[in-house]
mmCIF file of C-alpha atoms in Angstrom:
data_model
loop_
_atom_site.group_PDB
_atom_site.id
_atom_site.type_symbol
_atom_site.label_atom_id
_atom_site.label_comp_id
_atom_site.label_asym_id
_atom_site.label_seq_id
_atom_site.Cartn_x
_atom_site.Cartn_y
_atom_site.Cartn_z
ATOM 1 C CA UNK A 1 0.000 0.000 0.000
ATOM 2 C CA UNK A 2 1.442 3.504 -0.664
ATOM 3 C CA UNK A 3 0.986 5.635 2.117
ATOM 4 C CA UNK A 4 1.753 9.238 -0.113
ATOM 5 C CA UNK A 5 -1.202 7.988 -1.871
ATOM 6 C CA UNK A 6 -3.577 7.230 1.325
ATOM 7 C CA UNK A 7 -2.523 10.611 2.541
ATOM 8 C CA UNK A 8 -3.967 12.143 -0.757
ATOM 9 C CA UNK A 9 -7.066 10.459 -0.381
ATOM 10 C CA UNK A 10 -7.793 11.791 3.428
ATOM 11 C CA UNK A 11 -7.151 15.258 2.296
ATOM 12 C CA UNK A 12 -9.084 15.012 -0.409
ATOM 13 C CA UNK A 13 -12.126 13.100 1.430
ATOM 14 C CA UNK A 14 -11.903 16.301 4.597
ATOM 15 C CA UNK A 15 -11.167 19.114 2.075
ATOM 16 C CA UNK A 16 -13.674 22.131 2.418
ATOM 17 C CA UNK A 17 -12.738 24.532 -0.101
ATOM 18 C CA UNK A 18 -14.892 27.411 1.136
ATOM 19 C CA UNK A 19 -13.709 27.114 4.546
ATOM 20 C CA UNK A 20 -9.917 27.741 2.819
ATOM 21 C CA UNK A 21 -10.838 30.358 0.734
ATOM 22 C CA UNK A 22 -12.398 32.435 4.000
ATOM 23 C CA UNK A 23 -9.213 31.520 6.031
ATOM 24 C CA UNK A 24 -7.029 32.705 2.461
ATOM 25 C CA UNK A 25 -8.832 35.603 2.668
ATOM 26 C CA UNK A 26 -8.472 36.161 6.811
ATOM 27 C CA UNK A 27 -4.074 35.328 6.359
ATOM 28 C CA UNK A 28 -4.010 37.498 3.784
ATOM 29 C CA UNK A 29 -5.998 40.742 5.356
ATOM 30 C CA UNK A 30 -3.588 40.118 8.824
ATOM 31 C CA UNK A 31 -0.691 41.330 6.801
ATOM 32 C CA UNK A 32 -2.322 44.689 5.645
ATOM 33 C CA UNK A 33 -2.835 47.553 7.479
ATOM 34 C CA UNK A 34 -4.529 49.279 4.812
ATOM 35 C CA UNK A 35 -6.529 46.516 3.765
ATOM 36 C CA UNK A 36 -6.915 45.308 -0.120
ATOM 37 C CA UNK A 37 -9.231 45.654 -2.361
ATOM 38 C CA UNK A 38 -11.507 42.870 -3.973
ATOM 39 C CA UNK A 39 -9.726 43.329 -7.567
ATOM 40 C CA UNK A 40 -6.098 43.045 -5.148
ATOM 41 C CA UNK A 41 -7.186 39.934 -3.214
ATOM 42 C CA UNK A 42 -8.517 37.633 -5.812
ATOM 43 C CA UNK A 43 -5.183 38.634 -7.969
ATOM 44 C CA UNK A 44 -3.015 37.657 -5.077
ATOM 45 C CA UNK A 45 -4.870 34.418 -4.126
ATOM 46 C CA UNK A 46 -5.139 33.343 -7.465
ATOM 47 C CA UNK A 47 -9.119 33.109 -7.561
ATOM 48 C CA UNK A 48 -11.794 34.192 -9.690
ATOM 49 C CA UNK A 49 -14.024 38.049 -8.349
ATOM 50 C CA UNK A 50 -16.740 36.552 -7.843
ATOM 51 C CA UNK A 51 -16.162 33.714 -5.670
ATOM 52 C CA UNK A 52 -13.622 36.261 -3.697
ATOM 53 C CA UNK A 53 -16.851 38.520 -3.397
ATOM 54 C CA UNK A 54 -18.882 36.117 -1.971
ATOM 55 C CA UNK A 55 -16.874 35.006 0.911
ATOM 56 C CA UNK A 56 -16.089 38.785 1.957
ATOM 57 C CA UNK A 57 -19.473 39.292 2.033
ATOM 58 C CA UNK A 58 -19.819 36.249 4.011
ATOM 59 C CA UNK A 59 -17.163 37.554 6.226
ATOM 60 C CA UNK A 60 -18.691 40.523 6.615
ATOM 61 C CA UNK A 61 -21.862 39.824 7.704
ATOM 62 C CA UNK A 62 -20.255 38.027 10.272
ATOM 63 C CA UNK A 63 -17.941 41.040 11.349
ATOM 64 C CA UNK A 64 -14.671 40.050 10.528
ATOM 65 C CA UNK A 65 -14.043 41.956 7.989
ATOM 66 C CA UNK A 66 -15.276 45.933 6.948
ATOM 67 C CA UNK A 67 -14.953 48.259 4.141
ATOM 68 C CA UNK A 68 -12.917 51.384 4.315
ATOM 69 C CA UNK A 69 -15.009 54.815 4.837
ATOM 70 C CA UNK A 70 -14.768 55.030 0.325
ATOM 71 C CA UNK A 71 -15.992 51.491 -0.084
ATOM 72 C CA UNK A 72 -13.015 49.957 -1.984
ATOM 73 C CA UNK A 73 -11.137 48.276 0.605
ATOM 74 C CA UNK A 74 -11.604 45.593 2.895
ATOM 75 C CA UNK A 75 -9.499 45.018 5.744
ATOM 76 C CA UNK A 76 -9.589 43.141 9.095
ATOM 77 C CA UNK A 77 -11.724 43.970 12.431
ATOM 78 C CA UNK A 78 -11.094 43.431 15.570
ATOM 79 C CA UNK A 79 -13.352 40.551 16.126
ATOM 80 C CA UNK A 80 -10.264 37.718 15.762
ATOM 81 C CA UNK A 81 -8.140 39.316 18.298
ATOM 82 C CA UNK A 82 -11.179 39.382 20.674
ATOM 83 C CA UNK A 83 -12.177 35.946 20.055
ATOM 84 C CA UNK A 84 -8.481 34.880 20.848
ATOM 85 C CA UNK A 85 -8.891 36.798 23.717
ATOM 86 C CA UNK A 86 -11.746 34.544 25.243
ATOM 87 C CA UNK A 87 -9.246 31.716 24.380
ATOM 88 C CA UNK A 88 -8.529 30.437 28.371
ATOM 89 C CA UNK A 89 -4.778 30.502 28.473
ATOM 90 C CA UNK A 90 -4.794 34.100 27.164
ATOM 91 C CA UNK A 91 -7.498 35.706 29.334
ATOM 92 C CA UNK A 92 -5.491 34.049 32.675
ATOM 93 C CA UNK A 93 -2.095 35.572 31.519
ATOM 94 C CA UNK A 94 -3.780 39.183 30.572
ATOM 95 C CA UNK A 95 -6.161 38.669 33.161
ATOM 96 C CA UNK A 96 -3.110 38.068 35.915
ATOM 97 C CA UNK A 97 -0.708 40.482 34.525
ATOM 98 C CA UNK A 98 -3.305 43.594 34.044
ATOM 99 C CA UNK A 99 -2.925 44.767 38.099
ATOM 100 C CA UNK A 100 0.697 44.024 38.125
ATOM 101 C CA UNK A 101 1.486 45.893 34.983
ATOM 102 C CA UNK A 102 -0.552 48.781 35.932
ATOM 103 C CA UNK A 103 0.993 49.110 39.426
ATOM 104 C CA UNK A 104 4.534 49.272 37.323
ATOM 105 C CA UNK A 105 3.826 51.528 35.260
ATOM 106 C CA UNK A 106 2.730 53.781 37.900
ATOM 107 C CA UNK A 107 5.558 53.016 39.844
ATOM 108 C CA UNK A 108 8.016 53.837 37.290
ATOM 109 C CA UNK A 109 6.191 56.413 35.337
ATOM 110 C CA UNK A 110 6.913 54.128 31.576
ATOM 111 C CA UNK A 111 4.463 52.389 29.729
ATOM 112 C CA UNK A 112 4.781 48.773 29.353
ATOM 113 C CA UNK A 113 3.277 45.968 27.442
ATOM 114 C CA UNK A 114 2.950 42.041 27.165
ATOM 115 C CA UNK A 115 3.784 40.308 23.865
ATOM 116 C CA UNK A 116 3.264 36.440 22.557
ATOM 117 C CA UNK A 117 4.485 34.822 19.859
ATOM 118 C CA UNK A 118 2.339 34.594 16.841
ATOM 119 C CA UNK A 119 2.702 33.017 13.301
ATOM 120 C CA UNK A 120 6.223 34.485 13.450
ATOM 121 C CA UNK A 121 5.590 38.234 14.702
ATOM 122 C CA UNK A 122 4.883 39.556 18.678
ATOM 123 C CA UNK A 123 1.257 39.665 19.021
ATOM 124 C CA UNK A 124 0.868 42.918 21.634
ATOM 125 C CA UNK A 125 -1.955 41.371 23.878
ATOM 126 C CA UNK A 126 -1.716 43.823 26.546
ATOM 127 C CA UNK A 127 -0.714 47.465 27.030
ATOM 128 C CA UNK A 128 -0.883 50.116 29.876
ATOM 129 C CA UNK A 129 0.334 53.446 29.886
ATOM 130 C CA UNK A 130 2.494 55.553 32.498
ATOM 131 C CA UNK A 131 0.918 58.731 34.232
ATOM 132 C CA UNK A 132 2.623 60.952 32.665
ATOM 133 C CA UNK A 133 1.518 63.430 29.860
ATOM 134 C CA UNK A 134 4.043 62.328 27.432
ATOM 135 C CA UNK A 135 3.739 58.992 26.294
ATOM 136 C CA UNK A 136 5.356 56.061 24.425
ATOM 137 C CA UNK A 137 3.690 52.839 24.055
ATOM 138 C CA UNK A 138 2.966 49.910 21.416
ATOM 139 C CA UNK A 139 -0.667 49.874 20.057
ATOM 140 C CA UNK A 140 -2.904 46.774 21.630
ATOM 141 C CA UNK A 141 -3.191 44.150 18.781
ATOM 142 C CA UNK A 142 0.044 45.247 17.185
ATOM 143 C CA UNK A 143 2.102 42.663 15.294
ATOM 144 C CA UNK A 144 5.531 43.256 15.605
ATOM 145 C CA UNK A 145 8.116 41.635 13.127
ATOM 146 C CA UNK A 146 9.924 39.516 15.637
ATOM 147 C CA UNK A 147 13.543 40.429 14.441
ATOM 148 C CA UNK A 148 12.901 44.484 15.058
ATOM 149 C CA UNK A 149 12.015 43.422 18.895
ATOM 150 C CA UNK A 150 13.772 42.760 22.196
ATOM 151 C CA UNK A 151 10.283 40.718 23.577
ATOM 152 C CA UNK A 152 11.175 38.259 20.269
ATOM 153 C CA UNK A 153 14.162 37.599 21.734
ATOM 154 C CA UNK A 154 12.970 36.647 25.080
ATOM 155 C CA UNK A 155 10.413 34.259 23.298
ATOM 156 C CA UNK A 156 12.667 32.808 21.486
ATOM 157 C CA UNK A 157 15.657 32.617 23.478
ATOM 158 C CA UNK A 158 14.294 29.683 25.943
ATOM 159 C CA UNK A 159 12.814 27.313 22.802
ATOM 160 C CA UNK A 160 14.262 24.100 22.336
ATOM 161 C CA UNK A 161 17.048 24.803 19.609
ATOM 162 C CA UNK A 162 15.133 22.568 17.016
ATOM 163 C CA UNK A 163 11.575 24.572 17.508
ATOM 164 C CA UNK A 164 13.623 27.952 17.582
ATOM 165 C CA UNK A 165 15.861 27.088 14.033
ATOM 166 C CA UNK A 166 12.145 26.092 12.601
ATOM 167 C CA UNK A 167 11.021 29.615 13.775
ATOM 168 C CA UNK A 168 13.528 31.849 12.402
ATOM 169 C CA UNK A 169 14.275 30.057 9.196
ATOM 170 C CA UNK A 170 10.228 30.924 8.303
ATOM 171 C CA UNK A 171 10.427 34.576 9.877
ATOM 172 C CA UNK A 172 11.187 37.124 6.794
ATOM 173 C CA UNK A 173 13.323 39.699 7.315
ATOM 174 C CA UNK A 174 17.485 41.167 6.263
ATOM 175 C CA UNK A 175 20.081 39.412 6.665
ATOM 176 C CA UNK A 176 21.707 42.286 9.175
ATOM 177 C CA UNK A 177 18.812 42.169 11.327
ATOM 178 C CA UNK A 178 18.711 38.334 11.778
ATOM 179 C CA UNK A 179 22.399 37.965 12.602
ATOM 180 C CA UNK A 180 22.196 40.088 14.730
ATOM 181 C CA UNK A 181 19.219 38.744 16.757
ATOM 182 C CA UNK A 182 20.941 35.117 16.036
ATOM 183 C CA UNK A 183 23.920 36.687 17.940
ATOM 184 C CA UNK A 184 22.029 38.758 21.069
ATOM 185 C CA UNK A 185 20.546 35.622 22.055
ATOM 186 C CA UNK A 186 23.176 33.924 24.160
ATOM 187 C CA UNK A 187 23.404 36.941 25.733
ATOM 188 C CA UNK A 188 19.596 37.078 27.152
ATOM 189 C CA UNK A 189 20.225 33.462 28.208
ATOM 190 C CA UNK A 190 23.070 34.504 30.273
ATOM 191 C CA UNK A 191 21.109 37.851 31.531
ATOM 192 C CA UNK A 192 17.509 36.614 31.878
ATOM 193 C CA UNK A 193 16.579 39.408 30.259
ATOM 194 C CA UNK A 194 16.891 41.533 27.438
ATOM 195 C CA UNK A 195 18.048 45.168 27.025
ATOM 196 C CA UNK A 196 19.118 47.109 23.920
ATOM 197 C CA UNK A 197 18.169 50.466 21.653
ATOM 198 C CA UNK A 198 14.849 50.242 19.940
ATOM 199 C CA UNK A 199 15.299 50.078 16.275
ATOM 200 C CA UNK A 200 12.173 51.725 15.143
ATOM 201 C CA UNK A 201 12.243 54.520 17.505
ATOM 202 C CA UNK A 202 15.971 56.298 18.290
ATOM 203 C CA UNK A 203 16.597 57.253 21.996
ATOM 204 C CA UNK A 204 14.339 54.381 23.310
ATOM 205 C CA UNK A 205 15.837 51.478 25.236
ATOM 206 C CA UNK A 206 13.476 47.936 25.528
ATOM 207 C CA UNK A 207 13.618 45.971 28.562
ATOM 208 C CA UNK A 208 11.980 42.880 28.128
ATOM 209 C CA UNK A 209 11.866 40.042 30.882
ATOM 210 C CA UNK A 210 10.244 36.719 30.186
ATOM 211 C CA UNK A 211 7.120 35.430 32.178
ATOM 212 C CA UNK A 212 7.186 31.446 32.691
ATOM 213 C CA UNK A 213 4.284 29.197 33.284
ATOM 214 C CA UNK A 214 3.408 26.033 35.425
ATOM 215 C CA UNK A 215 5.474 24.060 33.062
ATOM 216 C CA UNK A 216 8.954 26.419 33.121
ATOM 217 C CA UNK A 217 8.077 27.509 29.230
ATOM 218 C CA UNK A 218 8.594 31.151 28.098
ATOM 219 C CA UNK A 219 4.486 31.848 27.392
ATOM 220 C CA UNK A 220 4.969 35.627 27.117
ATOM 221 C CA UNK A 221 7.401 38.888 27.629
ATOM 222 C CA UNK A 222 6.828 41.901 29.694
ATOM 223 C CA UNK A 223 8.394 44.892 28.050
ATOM 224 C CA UNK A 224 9.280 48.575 29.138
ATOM 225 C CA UNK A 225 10.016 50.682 25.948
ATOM 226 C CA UNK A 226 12.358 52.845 28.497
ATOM 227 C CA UNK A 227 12.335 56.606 28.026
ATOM 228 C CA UNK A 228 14.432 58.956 29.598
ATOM 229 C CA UNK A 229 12.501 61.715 31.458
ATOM 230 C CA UNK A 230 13.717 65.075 32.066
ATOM 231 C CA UNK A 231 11.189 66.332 34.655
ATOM 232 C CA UNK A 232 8.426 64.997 36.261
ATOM 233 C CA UNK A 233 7.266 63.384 39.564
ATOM 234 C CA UNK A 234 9.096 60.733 38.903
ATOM 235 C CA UNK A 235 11.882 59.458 37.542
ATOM 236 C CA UNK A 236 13.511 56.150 37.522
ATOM 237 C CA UNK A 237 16.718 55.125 36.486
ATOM 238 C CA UNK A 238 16.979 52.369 33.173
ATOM 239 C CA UNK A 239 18.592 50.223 36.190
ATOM 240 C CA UNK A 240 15.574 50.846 38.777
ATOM 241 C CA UNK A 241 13.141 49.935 35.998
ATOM 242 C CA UNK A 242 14.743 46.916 34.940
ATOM 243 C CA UNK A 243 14.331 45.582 38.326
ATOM 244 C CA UNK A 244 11.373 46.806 38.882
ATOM 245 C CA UNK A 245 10.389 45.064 35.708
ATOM 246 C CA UNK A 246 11.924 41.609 36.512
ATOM 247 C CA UNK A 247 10.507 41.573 40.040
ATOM 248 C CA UNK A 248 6.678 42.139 38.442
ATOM 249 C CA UNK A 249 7.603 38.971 35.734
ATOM 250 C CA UNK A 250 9.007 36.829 38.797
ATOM 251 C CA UNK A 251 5.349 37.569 40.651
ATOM 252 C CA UNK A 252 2.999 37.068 37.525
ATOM 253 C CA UNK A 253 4.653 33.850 36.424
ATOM 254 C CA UNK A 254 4.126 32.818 40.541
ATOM 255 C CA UNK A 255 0.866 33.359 39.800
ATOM 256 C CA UNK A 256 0.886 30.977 36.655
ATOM 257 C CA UNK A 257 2.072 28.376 38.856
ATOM 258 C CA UNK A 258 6.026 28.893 37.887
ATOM 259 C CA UNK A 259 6.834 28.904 41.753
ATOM 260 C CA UNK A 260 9.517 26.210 41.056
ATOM 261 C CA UNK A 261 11.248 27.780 37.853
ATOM 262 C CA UNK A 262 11.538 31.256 39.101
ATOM 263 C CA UNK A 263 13.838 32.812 42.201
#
């Protein structure tokens, strides 16, 4: 018997075509933050108009998808990142790390947020803002390439060297900027942490600490894009908030059940 040609058979007898073409169409819309339009997304998905019509009318109706305010693109909702919200795992962690987070940020006067890994990028699940007027955070829902991030380190510094080769030979991005994440990773190992300029915004340095669960595993990071304030109420030292920061990841993956993996 020739088990390619079983295989073949099983997909073909639990194919369902228009479930792929709606999940085509979902992939392809998560990519695009100004959405595509109708004419754009049956080109790139190789399928006819009219079939492509159909399911983003189908999708929505059922509010994942909307048209732009001139009614020529479609783009994504926020429905899928609040459905994965209601996933269990998810709403613990967020629902765990929301006081602790907000006490930090108060206490140090920066913004911080909590990333996962997700189909290659940083999926920005949680986010709370310092008290002061000025202000530098990551959006909620933002999907960060994982090679422009010190949180993508953290997640993938603790994977088992086989999962963590699979990871970054699929992630896209330069040559520079994968060396040199390839490179700082030893170096988180050895911290427990990790600390370096932001490249997307110049004078901003990103702590990120991981946050463990039952298990030991890496299930998120807890990041401080650090700015340095001039005046205020309060003002805290890169040092002060890195330890300020670890101490909050060492309590919230306690709280996960990581009493036995953390100090």
């Amino acid at each position: 018997m020739n088990d390619t040609s079983d295989n073949a058979k099983d997909d073909d007898k639990y194919r369902a075509p228009a479930l792929s073409k709606g999940l085509d169409i979902l992939e392809l819309l998560a990519g695009e933050a100004r959405g595509k339009t109708q004419v754009e997304v049956a080109k790139t998905l190789g399928r006819t108009t009219s079939e492509i019509f159909r399911m983003l009318m189908v999708l929505r109706q059922r509010g994942y998808v909307e048209l732009s305010d001139d009614g020529d693109r479609y783009a994504l909702t926020t429905k899928m990142f609040e459905i994965a919200h209601r996933h269990p795992p998810i709403r613990r962690l967020t629902s765990i790390a929301g006081d602790e987070m907000q006490r930090l940020a108060d206490d140090i006067n920066q913004s911080v947020h909590l990333g996962i890994m997700h189909s290659g990028k940083v999926l920005v699940i949680a986010q709370v803002d310092c008290p002061d007027n000025n202000v530098t955070s990551v959006r909620l829902g933002a999907q960060i390439p994982l090679f422009d991030t010190a949180s993508g380190r953290v997640l993938t510094a603790w994977m088992e060297d086989r999962l963590r080769a699979q990871l970054l030979d699929a992630v896209d991005g330069s040559a520079e900027r994968r060396k040199d994440f390839i490179e700082g990773i030893p170096e988180v190992l050895e911290k427990g942490y990790c600390e370096n300029a932001s490249l997307t915004i110049e004078g901003v340095v990103n702590i990120s600490c991981p946050i463990r669960d039952f298990s030991g595993k890496v299930v998120a990071a807890l990041t401080i894009p650090f700015v340095k304030r001039l005046s205020g109420t309060s003002i805290r030292s890169v040092d002060e908030s890195r330890e300020a920061l670890l101490s909050v990841c060492r309590s919230i993956s306690r709280q996960l059940g990581a009493s036995v993996h953390v100090d």
